[in-house]
CSV table of C-alpha atoms in Angstrom, one decimal:
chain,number,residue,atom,x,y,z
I,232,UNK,CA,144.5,106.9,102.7
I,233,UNK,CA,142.2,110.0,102.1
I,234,UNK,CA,141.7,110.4,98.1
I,235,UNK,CA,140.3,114.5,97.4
I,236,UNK,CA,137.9,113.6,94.4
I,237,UNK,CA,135.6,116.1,92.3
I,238,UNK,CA,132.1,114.9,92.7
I,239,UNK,CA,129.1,116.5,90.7
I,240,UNK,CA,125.8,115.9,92.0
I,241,UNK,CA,122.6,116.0,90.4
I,242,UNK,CA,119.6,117.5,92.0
I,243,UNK,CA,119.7,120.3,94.7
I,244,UNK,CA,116.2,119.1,97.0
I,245,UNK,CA,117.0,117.6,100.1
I,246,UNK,CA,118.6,114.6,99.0
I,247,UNK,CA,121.5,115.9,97.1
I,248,UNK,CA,121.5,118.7,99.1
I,249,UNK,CA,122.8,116.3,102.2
I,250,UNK,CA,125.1,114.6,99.9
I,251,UNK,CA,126.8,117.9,99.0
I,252,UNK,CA,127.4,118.4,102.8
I,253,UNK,CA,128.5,114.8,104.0
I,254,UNK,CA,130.8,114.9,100.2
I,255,UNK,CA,132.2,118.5,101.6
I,256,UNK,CA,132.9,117.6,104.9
I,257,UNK,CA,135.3,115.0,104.2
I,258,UNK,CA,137.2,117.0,101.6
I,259,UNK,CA,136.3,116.4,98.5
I,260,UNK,CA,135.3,118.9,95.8
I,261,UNK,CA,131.5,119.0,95.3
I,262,UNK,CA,129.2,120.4,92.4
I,263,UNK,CA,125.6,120.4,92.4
I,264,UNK,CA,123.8,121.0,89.2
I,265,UNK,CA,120.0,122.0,89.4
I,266,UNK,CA,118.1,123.4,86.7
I,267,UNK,CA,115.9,125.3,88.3
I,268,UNK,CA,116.7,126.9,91.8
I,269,UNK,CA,117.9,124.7,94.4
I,270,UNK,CA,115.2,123.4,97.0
I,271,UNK,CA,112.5,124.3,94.5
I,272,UNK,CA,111.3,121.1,93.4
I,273,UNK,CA,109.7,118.1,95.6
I,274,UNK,CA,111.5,119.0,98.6
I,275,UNK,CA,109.9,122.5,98.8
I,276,UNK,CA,106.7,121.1,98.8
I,277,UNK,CA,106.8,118.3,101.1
I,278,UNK,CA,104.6,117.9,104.3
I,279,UNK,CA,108.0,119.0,106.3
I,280,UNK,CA,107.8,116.4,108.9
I,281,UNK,CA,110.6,113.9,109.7
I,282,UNK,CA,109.8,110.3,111.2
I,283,UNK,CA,112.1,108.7,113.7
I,284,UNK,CA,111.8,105.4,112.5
I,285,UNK,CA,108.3,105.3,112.5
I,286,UNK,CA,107.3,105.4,108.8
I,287,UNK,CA,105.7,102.7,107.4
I,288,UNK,CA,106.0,101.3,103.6
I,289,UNK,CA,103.2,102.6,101.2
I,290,UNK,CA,102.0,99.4,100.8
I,291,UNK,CA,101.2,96.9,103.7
I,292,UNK,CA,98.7,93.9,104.0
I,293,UNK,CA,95.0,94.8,102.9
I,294,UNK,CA,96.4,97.8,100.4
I,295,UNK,CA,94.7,96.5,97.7
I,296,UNK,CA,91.1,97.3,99.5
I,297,UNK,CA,91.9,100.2,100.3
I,298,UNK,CA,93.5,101.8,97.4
I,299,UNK,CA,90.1,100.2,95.6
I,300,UNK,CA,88.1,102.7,97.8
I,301,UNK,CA,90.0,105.4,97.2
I,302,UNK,CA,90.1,105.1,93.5
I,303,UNK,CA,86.4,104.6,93.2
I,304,UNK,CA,85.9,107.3,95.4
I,305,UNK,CA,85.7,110.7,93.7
I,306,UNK,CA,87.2,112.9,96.6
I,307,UNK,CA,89.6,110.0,97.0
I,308,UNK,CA,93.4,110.5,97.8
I,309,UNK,CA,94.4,108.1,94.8
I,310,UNK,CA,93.8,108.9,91.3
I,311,UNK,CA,95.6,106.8,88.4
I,312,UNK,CA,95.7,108.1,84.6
I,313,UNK,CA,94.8,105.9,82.7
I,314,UNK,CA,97.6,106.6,79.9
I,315,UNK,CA,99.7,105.6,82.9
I,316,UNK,CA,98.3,102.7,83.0
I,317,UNK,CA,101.0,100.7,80.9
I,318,UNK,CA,104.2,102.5,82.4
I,319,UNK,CA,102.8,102.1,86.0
I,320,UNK,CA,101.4,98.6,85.9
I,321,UNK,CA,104.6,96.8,87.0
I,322,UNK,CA,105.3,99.0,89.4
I,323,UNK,CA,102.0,98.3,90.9
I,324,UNK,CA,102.1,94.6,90.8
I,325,UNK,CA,105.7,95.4,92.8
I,326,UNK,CA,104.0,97.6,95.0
I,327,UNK,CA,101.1,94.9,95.8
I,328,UNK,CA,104.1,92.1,96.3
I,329,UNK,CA,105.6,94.4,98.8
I,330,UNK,CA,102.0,94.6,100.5
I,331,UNK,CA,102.4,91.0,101.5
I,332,UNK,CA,103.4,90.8,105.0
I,333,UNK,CA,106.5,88.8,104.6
I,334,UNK,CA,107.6,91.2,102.4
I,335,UNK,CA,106.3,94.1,104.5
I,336,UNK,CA,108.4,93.5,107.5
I,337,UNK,CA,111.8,93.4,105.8
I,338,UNK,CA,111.0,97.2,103.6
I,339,UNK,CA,109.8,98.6,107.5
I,340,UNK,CA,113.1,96.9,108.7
I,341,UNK,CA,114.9,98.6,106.3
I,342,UNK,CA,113.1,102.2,106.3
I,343,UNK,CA,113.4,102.1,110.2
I,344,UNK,CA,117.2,101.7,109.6
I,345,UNK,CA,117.6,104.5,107.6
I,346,UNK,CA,115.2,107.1,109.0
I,347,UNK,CA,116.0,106.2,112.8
I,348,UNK,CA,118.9,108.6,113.2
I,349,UNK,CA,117.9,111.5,111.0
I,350,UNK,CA,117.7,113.9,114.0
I,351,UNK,CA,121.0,112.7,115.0
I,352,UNK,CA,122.1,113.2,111.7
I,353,UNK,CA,120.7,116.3,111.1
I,354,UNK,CA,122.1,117.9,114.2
I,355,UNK,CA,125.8,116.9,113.4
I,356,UNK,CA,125.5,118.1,109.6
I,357,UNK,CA,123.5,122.0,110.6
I,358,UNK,CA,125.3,122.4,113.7
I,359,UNK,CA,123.3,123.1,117.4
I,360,UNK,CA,122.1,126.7,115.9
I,361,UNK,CA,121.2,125.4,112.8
I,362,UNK,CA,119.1,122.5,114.0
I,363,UNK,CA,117.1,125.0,116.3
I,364,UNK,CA,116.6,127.5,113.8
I,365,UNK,CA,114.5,124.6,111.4
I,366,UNK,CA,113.6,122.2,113.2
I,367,UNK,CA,110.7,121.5,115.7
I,368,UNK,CA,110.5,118.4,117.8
I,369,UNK,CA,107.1,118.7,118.2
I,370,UNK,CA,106.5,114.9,118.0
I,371,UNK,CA,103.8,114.2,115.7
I,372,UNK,CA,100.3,113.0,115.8
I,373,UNK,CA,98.0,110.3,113.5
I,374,UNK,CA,94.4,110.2,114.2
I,375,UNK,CA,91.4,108.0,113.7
I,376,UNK,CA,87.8,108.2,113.0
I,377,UNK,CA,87.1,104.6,114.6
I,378,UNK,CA,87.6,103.4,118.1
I,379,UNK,CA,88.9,99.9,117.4
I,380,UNK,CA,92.0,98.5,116.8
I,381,UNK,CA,92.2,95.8,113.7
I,382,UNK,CA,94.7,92.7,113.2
I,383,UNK,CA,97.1,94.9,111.2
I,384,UNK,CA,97.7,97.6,114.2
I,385,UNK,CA,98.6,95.3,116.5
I,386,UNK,CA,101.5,93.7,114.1
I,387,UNK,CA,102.6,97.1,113.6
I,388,UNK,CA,102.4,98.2,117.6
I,389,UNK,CA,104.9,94.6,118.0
I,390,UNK,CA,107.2,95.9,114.9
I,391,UNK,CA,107.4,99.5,116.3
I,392,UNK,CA,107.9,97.8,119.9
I,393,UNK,CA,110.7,95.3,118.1
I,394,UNK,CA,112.7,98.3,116.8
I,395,UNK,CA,112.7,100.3,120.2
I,396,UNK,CA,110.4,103.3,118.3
I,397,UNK,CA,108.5,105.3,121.1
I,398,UNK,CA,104.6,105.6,120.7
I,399,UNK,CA,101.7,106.1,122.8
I,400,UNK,CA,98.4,105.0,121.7
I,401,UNK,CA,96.2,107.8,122.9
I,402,UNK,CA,92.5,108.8,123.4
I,403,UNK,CA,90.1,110.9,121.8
I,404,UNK,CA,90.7,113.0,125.1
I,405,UNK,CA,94.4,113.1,125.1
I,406,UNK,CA,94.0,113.9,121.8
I,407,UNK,CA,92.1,117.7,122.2
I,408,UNK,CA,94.7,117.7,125.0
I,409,UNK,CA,97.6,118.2,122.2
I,410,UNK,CA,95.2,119.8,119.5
I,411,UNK,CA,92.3,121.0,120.6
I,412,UNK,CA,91.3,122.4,117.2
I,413,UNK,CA,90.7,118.9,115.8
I,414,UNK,CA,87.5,118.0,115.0
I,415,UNK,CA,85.5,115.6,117.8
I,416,UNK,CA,84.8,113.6,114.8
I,417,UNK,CA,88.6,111.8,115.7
I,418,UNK,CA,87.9,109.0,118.4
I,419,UNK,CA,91.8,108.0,119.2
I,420,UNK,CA,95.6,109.0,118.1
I,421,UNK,CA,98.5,107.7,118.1
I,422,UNK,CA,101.7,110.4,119.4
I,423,UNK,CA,105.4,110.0,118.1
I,424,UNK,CA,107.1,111.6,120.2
I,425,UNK,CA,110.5,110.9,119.0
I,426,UNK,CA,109.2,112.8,115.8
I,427,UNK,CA,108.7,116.3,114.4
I,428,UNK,CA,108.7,118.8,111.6
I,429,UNK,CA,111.1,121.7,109.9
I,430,UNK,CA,109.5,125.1,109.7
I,431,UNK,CA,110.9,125.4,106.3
I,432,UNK,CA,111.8,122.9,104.1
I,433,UNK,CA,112.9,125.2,101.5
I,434,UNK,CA,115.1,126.9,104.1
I,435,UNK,CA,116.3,123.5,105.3
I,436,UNK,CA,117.8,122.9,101.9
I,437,UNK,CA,119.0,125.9,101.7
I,438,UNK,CA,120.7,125.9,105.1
I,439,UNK,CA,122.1,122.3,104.0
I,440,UNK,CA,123.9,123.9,100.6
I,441,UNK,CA,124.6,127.1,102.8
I,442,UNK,CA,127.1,124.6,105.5
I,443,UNK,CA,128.2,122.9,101.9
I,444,UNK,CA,129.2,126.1,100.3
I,445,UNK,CA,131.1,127.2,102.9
I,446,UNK,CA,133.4,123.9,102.8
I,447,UNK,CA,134.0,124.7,99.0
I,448,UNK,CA,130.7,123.1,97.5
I,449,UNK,CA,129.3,125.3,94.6
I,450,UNK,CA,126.3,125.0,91.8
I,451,UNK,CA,125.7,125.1,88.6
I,452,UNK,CA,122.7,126.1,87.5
I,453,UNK,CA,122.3,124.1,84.2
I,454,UNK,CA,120.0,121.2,83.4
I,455,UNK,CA,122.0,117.6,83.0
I,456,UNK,CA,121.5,116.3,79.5
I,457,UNK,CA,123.4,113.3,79.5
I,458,UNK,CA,126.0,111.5,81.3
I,459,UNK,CA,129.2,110.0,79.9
I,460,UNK,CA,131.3,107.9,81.7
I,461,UNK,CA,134.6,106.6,80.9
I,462,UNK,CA,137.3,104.0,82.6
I,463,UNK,CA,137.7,106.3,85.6
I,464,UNK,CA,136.0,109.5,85.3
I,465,UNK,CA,132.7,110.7,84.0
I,466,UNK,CA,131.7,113.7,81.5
I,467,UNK,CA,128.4,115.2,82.3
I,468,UNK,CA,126.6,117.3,79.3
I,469,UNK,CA,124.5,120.3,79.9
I,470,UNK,CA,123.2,123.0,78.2
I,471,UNK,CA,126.3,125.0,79.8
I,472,UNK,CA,128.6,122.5,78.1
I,473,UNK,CA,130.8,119.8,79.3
I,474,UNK,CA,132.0,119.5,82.7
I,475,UNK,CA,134.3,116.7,83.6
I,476,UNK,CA,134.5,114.5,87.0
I,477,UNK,CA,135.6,111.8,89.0
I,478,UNK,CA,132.3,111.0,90.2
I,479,UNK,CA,128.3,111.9,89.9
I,480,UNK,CA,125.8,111.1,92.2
I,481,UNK,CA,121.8,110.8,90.8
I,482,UNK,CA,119.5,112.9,93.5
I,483,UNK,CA,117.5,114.0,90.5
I,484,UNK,CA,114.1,112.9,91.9
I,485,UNK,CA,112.1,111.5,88.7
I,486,UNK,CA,114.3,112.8,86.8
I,487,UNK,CA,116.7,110.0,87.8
I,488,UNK,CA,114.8,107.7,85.9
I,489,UNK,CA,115.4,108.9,82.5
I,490,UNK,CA,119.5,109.3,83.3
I,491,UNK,CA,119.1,105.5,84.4
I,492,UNK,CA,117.7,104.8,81.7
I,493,UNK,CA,120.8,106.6,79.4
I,494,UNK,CA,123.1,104.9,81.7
I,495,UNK,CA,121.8,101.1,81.0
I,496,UNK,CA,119.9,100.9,84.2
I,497,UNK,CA,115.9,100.8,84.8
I,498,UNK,CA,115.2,102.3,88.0
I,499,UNK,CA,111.8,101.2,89.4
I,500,UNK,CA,110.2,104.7,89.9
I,501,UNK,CA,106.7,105.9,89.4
I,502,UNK,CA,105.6,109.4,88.9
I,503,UNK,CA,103.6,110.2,92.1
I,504,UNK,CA,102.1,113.5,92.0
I,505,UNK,CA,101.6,115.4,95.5
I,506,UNK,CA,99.3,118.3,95.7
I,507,UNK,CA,99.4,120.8,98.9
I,508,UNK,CA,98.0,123.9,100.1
I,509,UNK,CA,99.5,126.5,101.9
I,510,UNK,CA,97.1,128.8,104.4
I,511,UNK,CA,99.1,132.2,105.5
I,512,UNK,CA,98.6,133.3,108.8
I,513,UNK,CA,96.8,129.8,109.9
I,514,UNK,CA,99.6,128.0,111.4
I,515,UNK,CA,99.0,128.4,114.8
I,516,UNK,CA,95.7,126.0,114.6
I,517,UNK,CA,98.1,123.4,115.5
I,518,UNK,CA,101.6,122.4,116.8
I,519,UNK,CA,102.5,119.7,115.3
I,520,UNK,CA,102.2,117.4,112.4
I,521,UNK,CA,99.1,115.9,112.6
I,522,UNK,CA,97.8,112.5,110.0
I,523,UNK,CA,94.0,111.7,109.2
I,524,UNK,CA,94.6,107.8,108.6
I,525,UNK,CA,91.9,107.6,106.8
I,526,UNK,CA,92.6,110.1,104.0
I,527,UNK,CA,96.2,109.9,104.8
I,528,UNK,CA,96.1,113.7,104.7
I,529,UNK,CA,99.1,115.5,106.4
I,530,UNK,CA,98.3,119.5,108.1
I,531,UNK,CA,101.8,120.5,109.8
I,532,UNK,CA,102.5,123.9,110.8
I,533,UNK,CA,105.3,126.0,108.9
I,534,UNK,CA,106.7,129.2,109.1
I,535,UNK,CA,104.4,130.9,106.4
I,536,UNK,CA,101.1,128.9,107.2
I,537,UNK,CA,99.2,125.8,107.8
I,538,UNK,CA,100.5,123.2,105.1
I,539,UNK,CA,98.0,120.7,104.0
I,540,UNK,CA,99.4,118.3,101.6
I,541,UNK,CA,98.6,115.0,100.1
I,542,UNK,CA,96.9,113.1,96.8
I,543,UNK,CA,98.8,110.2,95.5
I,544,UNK,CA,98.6,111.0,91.4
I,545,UNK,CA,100.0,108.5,89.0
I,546,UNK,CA,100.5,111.0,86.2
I,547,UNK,CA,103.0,111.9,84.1
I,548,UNK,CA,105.5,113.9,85.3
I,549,UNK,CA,104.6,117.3,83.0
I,550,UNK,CA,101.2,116.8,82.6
I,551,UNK,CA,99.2,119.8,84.0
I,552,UNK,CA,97.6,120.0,87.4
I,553,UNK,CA,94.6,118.1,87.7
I,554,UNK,CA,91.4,120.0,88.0
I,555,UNK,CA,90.0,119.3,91.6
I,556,UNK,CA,92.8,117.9,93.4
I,557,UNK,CA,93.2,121.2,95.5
I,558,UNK,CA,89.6,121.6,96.3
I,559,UNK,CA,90.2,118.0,98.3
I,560,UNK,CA,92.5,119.1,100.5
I,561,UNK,CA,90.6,122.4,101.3
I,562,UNK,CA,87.9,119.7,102.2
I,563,UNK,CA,90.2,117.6,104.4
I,564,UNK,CA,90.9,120.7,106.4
I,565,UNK,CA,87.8,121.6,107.1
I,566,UNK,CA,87.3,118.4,108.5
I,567,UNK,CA,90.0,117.8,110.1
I,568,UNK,CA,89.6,121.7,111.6
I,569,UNK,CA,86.1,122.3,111.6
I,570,UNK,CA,86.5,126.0,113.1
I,571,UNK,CA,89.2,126.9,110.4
I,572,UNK,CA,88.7,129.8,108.5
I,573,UNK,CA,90.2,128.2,104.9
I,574,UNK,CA,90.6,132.0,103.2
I,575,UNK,CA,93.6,132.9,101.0
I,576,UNK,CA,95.9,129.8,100.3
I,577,UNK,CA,98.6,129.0,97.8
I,578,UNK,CA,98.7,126.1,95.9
I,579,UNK,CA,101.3,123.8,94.7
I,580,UNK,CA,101.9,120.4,92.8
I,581,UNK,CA,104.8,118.0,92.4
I,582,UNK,CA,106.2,114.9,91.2
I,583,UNK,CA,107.4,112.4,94.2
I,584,UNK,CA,110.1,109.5,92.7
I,585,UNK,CA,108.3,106.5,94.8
I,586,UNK,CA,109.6,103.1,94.6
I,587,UNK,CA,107.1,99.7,94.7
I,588,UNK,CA,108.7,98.7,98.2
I,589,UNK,CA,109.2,102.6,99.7
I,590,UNK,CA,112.9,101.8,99.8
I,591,UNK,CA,115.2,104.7,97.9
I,592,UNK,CA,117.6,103.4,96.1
I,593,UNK,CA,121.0,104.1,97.1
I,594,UNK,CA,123.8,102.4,94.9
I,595,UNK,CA,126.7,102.2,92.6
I,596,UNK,CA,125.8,101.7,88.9
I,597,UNK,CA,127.1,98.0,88.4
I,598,UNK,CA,129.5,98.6,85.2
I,599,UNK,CA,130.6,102.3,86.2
I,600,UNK,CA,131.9,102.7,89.3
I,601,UNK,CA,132.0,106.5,88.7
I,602,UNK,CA,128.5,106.5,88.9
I,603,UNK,CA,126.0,106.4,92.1
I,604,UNK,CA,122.5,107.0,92.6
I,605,UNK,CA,121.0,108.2,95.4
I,606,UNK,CA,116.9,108.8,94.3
I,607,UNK,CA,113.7,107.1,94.9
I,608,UNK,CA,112.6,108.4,98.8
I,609,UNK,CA,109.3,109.1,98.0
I,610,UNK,CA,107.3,110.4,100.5
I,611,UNK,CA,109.9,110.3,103.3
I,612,UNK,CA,113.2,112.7,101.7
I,613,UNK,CA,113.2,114.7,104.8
I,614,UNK,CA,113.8,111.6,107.2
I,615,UNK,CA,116.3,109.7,104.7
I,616,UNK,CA,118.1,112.4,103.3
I,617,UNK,CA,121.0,111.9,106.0
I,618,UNK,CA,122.1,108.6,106.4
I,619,UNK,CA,121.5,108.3,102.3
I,620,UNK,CA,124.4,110.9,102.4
I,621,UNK,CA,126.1,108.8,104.9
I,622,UNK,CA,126.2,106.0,102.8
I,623,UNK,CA,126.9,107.7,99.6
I,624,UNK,CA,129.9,109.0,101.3
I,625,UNK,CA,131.1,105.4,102.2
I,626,UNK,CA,130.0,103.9,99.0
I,627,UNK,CA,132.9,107.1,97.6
I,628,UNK,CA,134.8,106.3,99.4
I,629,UNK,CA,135.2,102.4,99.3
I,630,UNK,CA,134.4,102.3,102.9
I,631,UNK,CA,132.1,99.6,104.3
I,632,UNK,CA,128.8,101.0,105.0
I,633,UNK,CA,127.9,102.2,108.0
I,634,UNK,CA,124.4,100.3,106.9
I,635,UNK,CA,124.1,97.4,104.8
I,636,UNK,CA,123.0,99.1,101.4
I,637,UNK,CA,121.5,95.2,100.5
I,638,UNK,CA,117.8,96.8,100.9
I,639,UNK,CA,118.6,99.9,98.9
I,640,UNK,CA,120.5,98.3,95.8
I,641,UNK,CA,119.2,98.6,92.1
I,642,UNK,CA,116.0,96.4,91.5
């Protein structure tokens, strides 16, 4: 029997966005608190691609070199503070575990099972219209700088292949065929076609709390100080005041880590700072997400310019921009677009909640069953923000999960 509960979520990015929809559409009474202005935070800043099942874990077999190079490397991708250091180091030992491949293949197991069906997802929750008006299904391209294939691609072709994800190994040809602003520098690509992009992903957030508020969902815009439970309900305090519940859901990015924390419960997230730039008037250099591999730089193509985003920054999570970080991607651009004209751009950092093993987690607290999180997606909140609703929504409601939430449980 149906049970109409009030439900306060915390964060209003993607992620709790898509909670307050699936939450609304089965009835119950939804309230999202955000601080700031909701879709403002990570999610506005993302690369705005979704992967069908194609993302791969951050860490995989032979990380360890390479996140070597790129930290000695002064126009690297990676850069670790060093008064980091001691909060991040057993995350990274975690993170190096998970780049073992027995270890590997279960976290792509279990990212391919969440992110598979976000387009699905996505067009049931927005609606036909809503779909088309942000979303492109563009595929998306990853390119290379080397002709040959190592041991590692070939295990990941046979995983991709074992999961029924559609790819096409492509040449440097076929390549200029789809973009043929790349530089000729790129010898080979792979093509998702099963993939794609949002032109907005403010205005997909947005258009996610818009289809909430119209089933009754409304915000509060007040920051969550700390969060109370009790035997069956839950008091969350804000700088508004009190506001009682029968449930909260955590979807406060990094933030979730501190209210874990309050609540008993150490949630394995590190502060991974993003960096993009945004070039107006430059988006039609290409037409679909497109990956360098080798600086793991993302270009897509949005609705008020050419996105470049990337850097992975261990950093605290209100320490200032780094000096230098935006200069790299105006680097990567040029070389990925050698006849771009990089002019005007605007600039933008944030804090991605990563996990060791790239698996959000998505759970009930184990003493309070008033309490869920639903935090930790890292770099892929656009493709997991659905079914993590989903399965918030079951979790509510006492339901078996559509999924098993064993990869996705507190750790």
């Amino acid at each position: 029997m149906f049970e109409r509960r009030t439900v306060a979520i915390i964060g209003g990015g993607v992620v709790g966005a898509s909670c307050a929809l699936m939450l609304a559409r089965e009835g119950h009474q939804v309230t999202v608190f955000e601080k700031d202005r909701v879709g403002y935070g990570c999610s506005w800043g993302n690369g705005a691609q979704y992967n069908a099942g194609s993302s791969l874990p951050m860490a995989y077999p032979g990380v360890m070199r390479q996140a070597m190079r790129w930290l000695t490397d002064k126009n690297g991708p990676v850069r670790l503070a060093p008064r980091e250091l001691p909060r991040t180091f057993p995350w990274l030992l975690r993170f190096l575990s998970t780049g073992r491949l027995e270890n590997w293949r279960p976290a792509y197991d279990a990212l391919h099972a969440l992110n598979a069906q976000c387009a699905g997802l996505y067009k049931d929750m927005l609606g036909e219209v809503g779909w088309n008006r942000h979303f492109r299904p563009n595929g998306a391209l990853h390119v290379y700088r080397v002709d040959s294939l190592g041991p590692l691609d070939h295990i990941v072709d046979s995983m991709r292949n074992e999961k029924g994800v559609r790819f096409q190994r492509i040449s440097f040809d076929e390549v200029l065929e789809l973009e043929p602003q790349l530089s000729r520098s790129y010898r080979r690509g792979i093509f998702f076609p099963d993939s794609g992009h949002v032109t907005s992903p403010l205005g997909l957030v947005q258009g996610l709390m818009d289809r909430a508020a119209s089933l009754g969902a409304t915000i509060q815009a007040a920051a969550v100080v700390a969060i109370d439970p009790e035997a069956d309900r839950v008091k969350l305090r804000t700088h508004s005041g009190v506001h009682g519940f029968d449930s909260v859901v955590i979807a406060a990015g990094i933030a979730s880590r501190d209210l874990g924390r309050s609540l008993g419960v150490t949630l394995s997230l590190a502060s991974e700072r993003g960096y993009h730039i945004t070039m107006p008037g430059a988006e039609s250099a290409i037409s679909r997400p497109v990956t360098d591999a080798a600086s793991a730089i993302v270009a897509t193509p949005l609705g008020e310019g050419l996105r470049i985003v990337g850097i992975a920054e261990f950093e605290a999570p209100d320490a200032a921009p780094t000096k230098g970080q935006n200069r790299k991607l105006r680097v990567s651009a040029q070389a990925m677009l050698p006849d771009l004209a990089v002019g005007q751009v605007t600039e933008w950092m944030g804090v991605r909640p990563s996990t060791p093993d790239s698996l959000p987690i998505i759970d009930r607290h184990p003493r309070y069953a008033s309490v869920f999180f639903a935090t930790g997606h890292g770099h892929m909140g656009i493709s997991g923000a659905p079914m993590t609703a989903a399965l918030i929504s079951d979790l509510l409601a006492a339901r078996t999960p559509r999924l098993s939430c064993t990869p996705y449980r507190l750790r």
